[in-house]
PDB file of C-alpha atoms and ligand atoms in Angstrom:
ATOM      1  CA  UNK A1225     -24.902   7.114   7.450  1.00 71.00           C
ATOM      2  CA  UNK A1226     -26.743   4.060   7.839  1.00 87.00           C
ATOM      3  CA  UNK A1227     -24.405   1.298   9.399  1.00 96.00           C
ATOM      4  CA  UNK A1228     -23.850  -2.120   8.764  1.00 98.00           C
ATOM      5  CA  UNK A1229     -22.575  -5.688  11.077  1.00 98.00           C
ATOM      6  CA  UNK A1230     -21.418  -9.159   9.524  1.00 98.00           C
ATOM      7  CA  UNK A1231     -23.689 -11.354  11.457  1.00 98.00           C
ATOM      8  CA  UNK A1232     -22.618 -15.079  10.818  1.00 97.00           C
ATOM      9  CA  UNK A1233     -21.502 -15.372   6.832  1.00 97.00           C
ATOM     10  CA  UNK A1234     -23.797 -12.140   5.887  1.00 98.00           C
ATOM     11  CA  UNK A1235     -23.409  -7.753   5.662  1.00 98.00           C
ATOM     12  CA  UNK A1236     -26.724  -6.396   7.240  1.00 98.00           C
ATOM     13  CA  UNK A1237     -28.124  -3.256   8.022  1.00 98.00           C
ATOM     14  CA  UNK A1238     -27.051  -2.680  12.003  1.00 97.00           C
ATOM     15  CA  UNK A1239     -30.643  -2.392  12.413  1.00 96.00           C
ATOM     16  CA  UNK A1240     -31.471  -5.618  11.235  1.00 96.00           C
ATOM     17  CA  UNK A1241     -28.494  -7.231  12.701  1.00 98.00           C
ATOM     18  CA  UNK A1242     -29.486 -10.209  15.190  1.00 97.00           C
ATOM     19  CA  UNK A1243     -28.765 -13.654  16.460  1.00 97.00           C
ATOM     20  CA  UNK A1244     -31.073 -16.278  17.553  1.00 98.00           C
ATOM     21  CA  UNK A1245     -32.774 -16.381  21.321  1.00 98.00           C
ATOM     22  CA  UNK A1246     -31.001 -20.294  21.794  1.00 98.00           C
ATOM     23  CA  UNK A1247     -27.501 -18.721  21.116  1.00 98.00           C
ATOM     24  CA  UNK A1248     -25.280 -19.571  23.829  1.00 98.00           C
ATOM     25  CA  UNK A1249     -24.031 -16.105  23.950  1.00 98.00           C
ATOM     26  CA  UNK A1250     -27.321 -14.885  25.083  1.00 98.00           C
ATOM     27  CA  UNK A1251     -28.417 -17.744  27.134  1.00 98.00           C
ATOM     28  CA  UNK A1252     -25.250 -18.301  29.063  1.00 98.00           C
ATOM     29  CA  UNK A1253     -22.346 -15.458  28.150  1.00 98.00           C
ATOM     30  CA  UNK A1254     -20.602 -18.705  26.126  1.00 98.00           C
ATOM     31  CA  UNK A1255     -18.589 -16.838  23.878  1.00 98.00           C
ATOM     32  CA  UNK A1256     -14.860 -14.507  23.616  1.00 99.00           C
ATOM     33  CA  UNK A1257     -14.822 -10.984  21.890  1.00 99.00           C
ATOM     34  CA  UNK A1258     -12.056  -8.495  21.097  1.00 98.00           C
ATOM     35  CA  UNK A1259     -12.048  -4.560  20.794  1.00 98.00           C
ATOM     36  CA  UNK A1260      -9.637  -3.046  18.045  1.00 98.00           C
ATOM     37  CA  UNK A1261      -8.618  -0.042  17.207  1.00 97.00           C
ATOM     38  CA  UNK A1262      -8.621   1.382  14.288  1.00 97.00           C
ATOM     39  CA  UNK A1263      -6.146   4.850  13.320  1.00 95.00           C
ATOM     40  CA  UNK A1264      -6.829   6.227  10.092  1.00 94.00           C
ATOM     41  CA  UNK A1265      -8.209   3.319   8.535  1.00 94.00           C
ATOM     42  CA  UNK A1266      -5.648   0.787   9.792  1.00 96.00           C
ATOM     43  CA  UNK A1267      -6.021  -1.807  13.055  1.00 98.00           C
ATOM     44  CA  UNK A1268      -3.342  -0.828  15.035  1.00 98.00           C
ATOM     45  CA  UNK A1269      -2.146  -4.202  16.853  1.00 98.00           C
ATOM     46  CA  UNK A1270      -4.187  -6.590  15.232  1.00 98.00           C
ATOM     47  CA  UNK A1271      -1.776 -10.276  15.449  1.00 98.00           C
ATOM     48  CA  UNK A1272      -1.871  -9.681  18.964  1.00 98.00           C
ATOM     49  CA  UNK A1273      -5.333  -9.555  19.259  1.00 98.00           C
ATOM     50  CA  UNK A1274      -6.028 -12.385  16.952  1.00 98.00           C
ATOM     51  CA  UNK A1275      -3.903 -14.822  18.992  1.00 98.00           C
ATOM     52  CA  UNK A1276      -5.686 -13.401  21.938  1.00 98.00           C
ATOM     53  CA  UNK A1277      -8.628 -14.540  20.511  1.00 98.00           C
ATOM     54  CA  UNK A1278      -7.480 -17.805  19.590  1.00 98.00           C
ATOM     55  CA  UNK A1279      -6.263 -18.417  23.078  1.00 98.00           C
ATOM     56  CA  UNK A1280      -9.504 -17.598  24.382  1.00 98.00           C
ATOM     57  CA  UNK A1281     -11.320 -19.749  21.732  1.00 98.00           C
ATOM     58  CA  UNK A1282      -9.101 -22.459  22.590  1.00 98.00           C
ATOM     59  CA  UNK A1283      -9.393 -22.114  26.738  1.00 98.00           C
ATOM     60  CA  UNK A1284     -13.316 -23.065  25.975  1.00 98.00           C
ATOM     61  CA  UNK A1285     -13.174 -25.349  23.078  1.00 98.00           C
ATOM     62  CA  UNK A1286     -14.852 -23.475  20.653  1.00 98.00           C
ATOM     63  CA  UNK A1287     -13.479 -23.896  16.996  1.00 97.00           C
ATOM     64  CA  UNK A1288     -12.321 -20.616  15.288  1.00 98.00           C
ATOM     65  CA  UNK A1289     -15.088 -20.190  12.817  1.00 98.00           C
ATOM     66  CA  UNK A1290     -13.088 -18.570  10.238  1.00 98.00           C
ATOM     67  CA  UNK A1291      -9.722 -18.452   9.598  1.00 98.00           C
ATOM     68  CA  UNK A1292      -7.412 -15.595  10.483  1.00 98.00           C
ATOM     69  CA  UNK A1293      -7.400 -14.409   6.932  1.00 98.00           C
ATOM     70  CA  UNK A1294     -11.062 -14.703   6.277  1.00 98.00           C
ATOM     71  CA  UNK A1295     -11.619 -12.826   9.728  1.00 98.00           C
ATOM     72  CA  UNK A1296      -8.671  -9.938   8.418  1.00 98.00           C
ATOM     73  CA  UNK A1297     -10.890  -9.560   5.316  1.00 98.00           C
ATOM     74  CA  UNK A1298     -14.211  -9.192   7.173  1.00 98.00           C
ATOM     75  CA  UNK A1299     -12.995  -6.950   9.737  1.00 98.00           C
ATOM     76  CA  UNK A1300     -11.594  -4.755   6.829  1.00 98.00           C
ATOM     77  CA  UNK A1301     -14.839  -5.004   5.034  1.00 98.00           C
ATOM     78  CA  UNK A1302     -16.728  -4.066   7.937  1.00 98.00           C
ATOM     79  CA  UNK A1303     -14.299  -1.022   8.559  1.00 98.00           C
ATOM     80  CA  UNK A1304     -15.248  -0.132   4.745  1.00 98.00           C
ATOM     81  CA  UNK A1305     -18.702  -0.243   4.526  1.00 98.00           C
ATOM     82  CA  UNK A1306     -19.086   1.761   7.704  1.00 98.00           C
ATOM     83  CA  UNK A1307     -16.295   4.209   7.094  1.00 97.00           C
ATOM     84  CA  UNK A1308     -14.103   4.385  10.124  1.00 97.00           C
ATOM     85  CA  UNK A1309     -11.256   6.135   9.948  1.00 95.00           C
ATOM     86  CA  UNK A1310     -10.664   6.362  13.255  1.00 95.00           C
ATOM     87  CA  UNK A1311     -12.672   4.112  15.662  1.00 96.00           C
ATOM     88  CA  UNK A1312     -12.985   0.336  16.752  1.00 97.00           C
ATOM     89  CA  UNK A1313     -14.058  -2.887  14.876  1.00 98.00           C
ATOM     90  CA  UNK A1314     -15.691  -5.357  17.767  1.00 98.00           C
ATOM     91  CA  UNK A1315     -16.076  -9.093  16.758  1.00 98.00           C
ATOM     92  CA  UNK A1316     -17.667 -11.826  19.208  1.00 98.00           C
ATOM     93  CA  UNK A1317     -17.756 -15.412  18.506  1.00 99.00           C
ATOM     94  CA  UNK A1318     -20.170 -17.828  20.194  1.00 98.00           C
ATOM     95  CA  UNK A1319     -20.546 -21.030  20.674  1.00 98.00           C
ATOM     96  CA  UNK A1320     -23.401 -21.268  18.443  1.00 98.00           C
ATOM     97  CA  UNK A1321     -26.792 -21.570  18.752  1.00 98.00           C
ATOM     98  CA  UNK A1322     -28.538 -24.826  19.978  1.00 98.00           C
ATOM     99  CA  UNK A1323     -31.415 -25.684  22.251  1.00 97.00           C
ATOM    100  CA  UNK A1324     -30.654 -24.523  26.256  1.00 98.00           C
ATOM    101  CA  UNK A1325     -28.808 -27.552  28.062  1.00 98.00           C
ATOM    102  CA  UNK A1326     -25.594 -26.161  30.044  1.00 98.00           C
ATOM    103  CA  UNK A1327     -23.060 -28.963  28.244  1.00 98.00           C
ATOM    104  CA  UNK A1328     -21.350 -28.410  25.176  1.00 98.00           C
ATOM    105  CA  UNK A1329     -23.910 -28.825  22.182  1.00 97.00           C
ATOM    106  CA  UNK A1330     -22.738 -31.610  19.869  1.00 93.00           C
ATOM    107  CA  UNK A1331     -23.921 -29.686  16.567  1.00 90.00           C
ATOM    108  CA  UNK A1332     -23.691 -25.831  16.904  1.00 92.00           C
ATOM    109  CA  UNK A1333     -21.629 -23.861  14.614  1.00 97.00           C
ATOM    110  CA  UNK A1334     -19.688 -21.103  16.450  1.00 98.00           C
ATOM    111  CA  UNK A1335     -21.243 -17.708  15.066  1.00 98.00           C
ATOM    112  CA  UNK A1336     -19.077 -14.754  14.590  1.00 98.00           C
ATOM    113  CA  UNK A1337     -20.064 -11.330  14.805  1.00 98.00           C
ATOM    114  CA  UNK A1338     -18.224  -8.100  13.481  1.00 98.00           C
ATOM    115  CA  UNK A1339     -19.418  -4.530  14.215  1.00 98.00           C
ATOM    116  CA  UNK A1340     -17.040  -1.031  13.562  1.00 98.00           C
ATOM    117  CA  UNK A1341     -18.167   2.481  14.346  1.00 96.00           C
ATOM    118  CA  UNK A1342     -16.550   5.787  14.567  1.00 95.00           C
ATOM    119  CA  UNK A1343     -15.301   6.735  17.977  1.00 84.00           C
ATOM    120  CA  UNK A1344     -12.972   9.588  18.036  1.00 65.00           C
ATOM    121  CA  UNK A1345     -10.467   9.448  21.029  1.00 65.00           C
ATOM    122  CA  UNK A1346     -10.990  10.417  24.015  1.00 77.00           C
ATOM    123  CA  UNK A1347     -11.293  14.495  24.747  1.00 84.00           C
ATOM    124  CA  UNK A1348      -7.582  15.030  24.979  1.00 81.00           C
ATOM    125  CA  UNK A1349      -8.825  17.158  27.989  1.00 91.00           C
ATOM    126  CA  UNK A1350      -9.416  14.092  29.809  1.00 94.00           C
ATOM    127  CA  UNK A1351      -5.855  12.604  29.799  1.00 93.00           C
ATOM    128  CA  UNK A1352      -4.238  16.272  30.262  1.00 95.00           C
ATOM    129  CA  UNK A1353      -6.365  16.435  33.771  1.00 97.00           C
ATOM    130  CA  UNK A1354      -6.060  12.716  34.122  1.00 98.00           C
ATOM    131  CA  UNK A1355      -8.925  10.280  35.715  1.00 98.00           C
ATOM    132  CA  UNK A1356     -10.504   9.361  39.140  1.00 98.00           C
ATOM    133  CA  UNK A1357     -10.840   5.624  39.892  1.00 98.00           C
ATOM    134  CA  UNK A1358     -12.333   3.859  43.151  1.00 99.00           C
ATOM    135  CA  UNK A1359     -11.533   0.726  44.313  1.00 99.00           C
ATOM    136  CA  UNK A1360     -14.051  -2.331  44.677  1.00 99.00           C
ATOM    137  CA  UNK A1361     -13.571  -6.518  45.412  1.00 98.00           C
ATOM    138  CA  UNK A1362     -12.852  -8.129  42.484  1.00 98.00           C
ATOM    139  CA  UNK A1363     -15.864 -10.577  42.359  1.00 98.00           C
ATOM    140  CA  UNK A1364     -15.111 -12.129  39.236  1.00 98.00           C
ATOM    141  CA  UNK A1365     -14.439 -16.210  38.706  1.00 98.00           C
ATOM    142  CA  UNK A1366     -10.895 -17.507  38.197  1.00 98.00           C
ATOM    143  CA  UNK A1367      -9.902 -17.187  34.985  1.00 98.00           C
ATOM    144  CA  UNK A1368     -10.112 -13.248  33.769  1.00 98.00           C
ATOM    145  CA  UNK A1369      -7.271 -14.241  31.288  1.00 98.00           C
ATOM    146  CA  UNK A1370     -10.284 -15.039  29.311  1.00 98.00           C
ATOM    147  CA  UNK A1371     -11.798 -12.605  27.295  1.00 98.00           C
ATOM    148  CA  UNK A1372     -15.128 -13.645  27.490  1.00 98.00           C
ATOM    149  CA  UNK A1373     -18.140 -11.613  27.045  1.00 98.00           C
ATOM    150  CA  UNK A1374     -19.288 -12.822  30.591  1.00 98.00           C
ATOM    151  CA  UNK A1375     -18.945  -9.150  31.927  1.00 98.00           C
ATOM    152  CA  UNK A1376     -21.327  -8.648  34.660  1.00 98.00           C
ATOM    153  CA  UNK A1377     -18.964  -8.068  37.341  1.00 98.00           C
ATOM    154  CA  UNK A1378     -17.505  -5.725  35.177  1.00 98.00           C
ATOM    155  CA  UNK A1379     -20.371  -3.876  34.174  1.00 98.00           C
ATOM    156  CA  UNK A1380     -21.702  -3.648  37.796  1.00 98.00           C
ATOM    157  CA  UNK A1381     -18.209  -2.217  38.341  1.00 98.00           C
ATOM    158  CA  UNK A1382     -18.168   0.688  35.780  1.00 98.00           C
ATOM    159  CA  UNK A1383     -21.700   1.583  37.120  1.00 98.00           C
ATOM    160  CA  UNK A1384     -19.973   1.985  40.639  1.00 98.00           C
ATOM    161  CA  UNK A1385     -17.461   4.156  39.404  1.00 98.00           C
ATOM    162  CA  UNK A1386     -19.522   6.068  37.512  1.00 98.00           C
ATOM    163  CA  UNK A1387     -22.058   6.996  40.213  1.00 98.00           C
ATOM    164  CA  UNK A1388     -19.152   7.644  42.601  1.00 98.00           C
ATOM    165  CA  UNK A1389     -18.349  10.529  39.957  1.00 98.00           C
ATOM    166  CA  UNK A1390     -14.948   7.925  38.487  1.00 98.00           C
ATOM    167  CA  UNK A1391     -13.672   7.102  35.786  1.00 97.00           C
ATOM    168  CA  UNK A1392     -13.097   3.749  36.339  1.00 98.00           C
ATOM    169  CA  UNK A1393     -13.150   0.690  39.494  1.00 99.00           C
ATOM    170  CA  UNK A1394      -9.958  -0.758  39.897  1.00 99.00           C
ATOM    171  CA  UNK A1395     -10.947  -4.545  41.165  1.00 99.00           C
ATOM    172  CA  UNK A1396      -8.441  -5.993  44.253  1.00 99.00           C
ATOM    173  CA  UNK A1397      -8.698  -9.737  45.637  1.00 98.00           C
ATOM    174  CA  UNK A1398      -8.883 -10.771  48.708  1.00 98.00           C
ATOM    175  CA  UNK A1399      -5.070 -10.176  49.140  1.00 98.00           C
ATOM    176  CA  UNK A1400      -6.073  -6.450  49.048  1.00 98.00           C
ATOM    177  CA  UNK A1401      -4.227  -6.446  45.646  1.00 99.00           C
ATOM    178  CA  UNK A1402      -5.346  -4.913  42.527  1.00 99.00           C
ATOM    179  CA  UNK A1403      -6.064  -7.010  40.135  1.00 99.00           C
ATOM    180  CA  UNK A1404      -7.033  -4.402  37.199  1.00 99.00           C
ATOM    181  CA  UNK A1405     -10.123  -1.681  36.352  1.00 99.00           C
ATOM    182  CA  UNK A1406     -13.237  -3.309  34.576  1.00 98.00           C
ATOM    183  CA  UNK A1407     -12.042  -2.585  30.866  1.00 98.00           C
ATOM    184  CA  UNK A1408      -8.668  -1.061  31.981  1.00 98.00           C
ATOM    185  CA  UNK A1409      -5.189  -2.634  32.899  1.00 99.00           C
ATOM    186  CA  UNK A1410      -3.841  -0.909  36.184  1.00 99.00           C
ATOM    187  CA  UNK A1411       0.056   0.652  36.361  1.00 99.00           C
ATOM    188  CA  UNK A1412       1.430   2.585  39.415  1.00 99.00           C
ATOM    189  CA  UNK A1413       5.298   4.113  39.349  1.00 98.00           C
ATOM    190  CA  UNK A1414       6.561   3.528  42.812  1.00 98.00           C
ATOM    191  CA  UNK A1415       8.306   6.794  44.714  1.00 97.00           C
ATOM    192  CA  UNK A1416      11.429   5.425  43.207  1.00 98.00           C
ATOM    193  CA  UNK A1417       9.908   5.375  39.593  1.00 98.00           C
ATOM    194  CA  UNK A1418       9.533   1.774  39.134  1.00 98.00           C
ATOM    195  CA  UNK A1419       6.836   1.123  36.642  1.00 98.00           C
ATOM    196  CA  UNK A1420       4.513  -1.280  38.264  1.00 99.00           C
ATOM    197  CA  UNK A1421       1.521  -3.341  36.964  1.00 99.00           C
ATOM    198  CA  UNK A1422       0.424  -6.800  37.453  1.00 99.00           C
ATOM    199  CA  UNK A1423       2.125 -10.078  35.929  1.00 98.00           C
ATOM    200  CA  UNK A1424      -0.213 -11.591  33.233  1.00 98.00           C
ATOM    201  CA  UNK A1425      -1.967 -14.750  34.768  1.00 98.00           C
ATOM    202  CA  UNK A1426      -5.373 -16.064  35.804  1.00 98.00           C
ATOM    203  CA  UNK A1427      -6.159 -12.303  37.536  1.00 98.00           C
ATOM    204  CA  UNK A1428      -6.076 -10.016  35.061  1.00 98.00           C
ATOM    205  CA  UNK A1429      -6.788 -10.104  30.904  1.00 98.00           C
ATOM    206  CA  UNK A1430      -3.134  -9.651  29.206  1.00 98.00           C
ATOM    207  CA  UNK A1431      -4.447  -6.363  27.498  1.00 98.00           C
ATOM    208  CA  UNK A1432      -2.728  -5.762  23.981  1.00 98.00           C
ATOM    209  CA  UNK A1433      -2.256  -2.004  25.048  1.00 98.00           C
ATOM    210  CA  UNK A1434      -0.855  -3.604  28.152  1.00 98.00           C
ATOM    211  CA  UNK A1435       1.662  -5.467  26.266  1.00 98.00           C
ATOM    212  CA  UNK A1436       3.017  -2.446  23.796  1.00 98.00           C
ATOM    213  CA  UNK A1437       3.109  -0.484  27.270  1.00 98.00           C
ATOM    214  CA  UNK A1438       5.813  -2.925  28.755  1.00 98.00           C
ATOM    215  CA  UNK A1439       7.598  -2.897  25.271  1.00 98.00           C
ATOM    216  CA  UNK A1440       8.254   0.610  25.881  1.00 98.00           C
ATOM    217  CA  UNK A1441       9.098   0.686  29.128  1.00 98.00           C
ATOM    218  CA  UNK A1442      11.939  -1.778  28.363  1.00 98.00           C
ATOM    219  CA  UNK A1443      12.861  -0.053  25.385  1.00 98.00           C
ATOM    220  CA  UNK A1444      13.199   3.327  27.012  1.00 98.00           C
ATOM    221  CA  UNK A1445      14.912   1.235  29.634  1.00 98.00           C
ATOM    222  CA  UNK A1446      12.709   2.210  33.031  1.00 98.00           C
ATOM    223  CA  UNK A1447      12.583   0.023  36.057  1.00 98.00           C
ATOM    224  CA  UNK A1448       9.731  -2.185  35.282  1.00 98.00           C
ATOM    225  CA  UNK A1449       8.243  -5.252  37.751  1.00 98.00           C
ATOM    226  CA  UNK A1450       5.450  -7.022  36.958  1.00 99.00           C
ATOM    227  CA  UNK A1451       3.783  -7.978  40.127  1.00 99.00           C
ATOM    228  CA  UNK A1452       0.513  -7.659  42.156  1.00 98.00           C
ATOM    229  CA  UNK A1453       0.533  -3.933  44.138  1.00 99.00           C
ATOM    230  CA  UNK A1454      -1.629  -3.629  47.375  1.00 98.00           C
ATOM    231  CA  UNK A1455      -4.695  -0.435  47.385  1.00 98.00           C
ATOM    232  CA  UNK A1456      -2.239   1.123  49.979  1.00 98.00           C
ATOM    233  CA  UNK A1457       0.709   1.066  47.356  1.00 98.00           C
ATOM    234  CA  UNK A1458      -1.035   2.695  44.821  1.00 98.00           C
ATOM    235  CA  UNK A1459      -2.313   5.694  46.873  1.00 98.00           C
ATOM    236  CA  UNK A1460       1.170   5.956  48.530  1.00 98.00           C
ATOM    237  CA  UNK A1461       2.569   5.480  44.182  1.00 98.00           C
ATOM    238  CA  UNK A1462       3.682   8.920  42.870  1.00 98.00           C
ATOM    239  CA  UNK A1463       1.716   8.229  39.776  1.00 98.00           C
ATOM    240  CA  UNK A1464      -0.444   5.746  38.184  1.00 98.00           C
ATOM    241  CA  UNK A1465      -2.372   5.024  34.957  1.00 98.00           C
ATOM    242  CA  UNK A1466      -4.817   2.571  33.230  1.00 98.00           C
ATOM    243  CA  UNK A1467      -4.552   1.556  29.673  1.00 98.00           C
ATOM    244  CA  UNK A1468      -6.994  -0.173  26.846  1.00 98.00           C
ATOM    245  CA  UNK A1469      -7.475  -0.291  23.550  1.00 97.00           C
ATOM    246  CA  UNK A1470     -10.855   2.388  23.603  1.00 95.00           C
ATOM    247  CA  UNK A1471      -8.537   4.880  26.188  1.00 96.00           C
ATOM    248  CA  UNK A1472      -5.096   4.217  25.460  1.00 96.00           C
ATOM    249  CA  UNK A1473      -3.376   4.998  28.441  1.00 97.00           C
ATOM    250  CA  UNK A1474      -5.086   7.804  30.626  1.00 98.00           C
ATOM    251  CA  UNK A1475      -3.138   9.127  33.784  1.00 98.00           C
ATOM    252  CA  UNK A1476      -5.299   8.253  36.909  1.00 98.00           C
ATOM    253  CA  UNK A1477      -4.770  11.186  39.604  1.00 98.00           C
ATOM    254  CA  UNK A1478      -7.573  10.354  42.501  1.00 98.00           C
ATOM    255  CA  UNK A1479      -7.782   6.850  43.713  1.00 98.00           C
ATOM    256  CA  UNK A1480     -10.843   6.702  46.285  1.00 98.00           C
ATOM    257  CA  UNK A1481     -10.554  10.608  46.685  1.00 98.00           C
ATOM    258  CA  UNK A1482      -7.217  10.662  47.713  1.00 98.00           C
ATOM    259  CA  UNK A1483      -4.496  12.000  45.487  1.00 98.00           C
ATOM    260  CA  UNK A1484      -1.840  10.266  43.746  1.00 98.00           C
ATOM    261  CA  UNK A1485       1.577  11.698  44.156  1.00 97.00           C
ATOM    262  CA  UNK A1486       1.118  15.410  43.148  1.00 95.00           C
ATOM    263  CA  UNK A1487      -2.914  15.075  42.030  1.00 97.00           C
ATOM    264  CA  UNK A1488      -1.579  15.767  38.739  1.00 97.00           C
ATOM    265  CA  UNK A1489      -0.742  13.497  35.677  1.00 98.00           C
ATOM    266  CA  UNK A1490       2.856  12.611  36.011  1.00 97.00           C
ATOM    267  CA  UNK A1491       5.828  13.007  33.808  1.00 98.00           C
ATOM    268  CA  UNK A1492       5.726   9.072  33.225  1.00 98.00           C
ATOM    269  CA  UNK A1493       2.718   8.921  32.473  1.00 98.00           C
ATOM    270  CA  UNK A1494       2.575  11.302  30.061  1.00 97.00           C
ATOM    271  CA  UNK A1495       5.488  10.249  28.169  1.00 98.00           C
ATOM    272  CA  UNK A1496       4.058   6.241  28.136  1.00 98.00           C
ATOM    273  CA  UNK A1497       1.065   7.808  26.714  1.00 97.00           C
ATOM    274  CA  UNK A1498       3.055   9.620  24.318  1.00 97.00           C
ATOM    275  CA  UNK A1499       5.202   7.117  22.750  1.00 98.00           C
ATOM    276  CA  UNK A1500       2.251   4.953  22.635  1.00 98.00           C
ATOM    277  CA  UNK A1501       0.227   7.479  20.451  1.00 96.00           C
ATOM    278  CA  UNK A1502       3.314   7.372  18.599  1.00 96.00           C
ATOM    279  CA  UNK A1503       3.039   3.618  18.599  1.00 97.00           C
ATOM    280  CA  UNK A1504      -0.606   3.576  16.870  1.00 95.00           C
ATOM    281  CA  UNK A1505       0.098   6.525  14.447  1.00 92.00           C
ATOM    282  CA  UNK A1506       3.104   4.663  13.082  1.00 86.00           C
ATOM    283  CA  UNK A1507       1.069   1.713  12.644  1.00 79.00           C
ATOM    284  CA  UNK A1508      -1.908   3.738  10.545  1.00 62.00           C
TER     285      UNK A1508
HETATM  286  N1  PMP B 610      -8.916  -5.721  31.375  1.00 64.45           N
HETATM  287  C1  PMP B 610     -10.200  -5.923  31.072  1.00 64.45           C
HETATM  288  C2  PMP B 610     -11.074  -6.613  32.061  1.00 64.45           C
HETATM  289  C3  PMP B 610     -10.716  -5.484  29.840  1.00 64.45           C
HETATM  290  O1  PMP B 610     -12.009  -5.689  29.528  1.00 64.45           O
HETATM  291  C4  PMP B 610      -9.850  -4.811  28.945  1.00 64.45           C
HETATM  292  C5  PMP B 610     -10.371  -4.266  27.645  1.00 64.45           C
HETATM  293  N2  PMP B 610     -10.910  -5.233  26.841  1.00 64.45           N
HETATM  294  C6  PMP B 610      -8.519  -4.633  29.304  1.00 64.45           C
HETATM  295  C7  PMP B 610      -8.083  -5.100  30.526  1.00 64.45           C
HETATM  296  C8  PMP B 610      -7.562  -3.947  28.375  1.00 64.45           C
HETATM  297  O2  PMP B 610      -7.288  -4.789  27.297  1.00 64.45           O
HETATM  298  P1  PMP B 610      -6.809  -4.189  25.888  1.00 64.45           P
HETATM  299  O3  PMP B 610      -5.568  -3.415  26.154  1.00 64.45           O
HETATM  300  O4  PMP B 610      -6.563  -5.405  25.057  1.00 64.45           O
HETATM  301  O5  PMP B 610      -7.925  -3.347  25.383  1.00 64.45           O
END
């Protein structure tokens, strides 16, 4: 099936799809994305992710260059035309395109980009045996809140983990803290089965998965405290787990080759993941 992206105002063939060499998402990374999921035909979370974006638009001054409802339609239209059922829609928006100077260009016209493609979920293997994840420093500039598609870090990350034979790097500052994995937020549950992840803030990107995550956790009323956990915490946790929109939440049972708790997903895990499965099926 051939595919097809909206490329600024226009449906092309994916193979035809491109942007100009002067756009400021090439040149210098000046631009925000967002990743959502789509279950049977339906974007599971999708307000949350659009004032994401918006927040992230407005953090760099870049004007939203459609409106909420135009960009509803064209992700839906770009779900259509490539036929995902049960996948991801992916939409960038740049700055624009204007010749190379580092200060904002006075003309450009943000350019938005939407892509969807089939992507079943994960091998349901892979969150019944759970995940390995090493830890690296967090090298990243001050304000990860952003989602911007500046990602280097990130991507030098994941290519860590995956030659270490991981699943993921979970990033820590120089407070030996984790701050979260490249494309993951990071969870323990303490001995005494507190649920434990980072506080939203400059560290870490407020994932949407993140955020249904902590409504369930206060909904099935467990001990829940967002705040920074130390390398040493999370190997001593008896369990811990990452979450995104592309893996849900996967139980993470090695952290730098040492087990956590039993080496085996744990019962809290497992059930998060399980009410949040419930979360996106109710939603398509
Ligand atoms: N942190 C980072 C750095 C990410 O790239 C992502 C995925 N985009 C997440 C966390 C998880 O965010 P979400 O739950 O919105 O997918």
């Amino acid at each position: 099936m051939s595919r097809v992206a909206y490329v600024d105002g226009r449906y092309v063939p994916h193979s035809l799809a491109v942007v100009h060499i002067e756009d400021r998402g090439y040149q210098f990374a000046d631009g925000v994305y967002e990743v959502l999921a789509v279950v049977n035909g339906h974007i599971i979370d999708e307000e949350p992710h659009l004032v994401r974006l918006a927040r992230s638009l407005s953090q760099l001054r870049i004007v939203q260059p459609v409106s909420d409802a135009a960009l509803k339609i064209v992700m839906r239209e770009t779900i259509r035309r490539n036929r995902v059922d049960d996948g991801i829609v992916y939409l960038q928006v740049t700055r624009g395109v204007a010749p190379r100077d580092h200060a904002f260009p006075r003309l450009a016209k943000p350019v938005l980009v939407v892509t969807a493609r089939r992507k079943r979920a994960i091998d349901p293997r892979i969150a019944d045996d759970g995940v390995a994840v090493i830890t690296i420093p967090d090298i990243r500039w001050r304000r990860c809140d952003i989602k911007s598609v500046a990602l280097l870090p990130n991507v030098l990350g994941k290519q860590l983990a995956k030659e270490a034979g991981a699943y993921e790097a979970w990033q820590v500052d120089q407070e030996d803290c984790v701050t979260e994995g490249t494309s993951t937020n990071a969870w323990i549950v303490t001995a005494e089965g507190t649920v434990v992840t980072r506080q939203a803030g400059n560290a870490i990107l407020n994932g949407i998965v993140r955020l249904a995550v902590l409504d369930i956790v206060r909904r099935e009323n467990y001990s829940l405290v967002e705040r920074p956990f130390t390398v040493r915490e999370a190997k001593a946790a008896s369990e811990a787990f990452l979450t995104s929109t592309t893996l849900d939440l996967l139980p993470v049972v090695r952290i730098d080759g040492e087990p956590v708790g039993s080496g085996m997903p744990g019962p809290l895990s497992r059930k998060l993941r399980d009410c949040y499965l419930v979360h996106t099926a109710a939603a398509g």
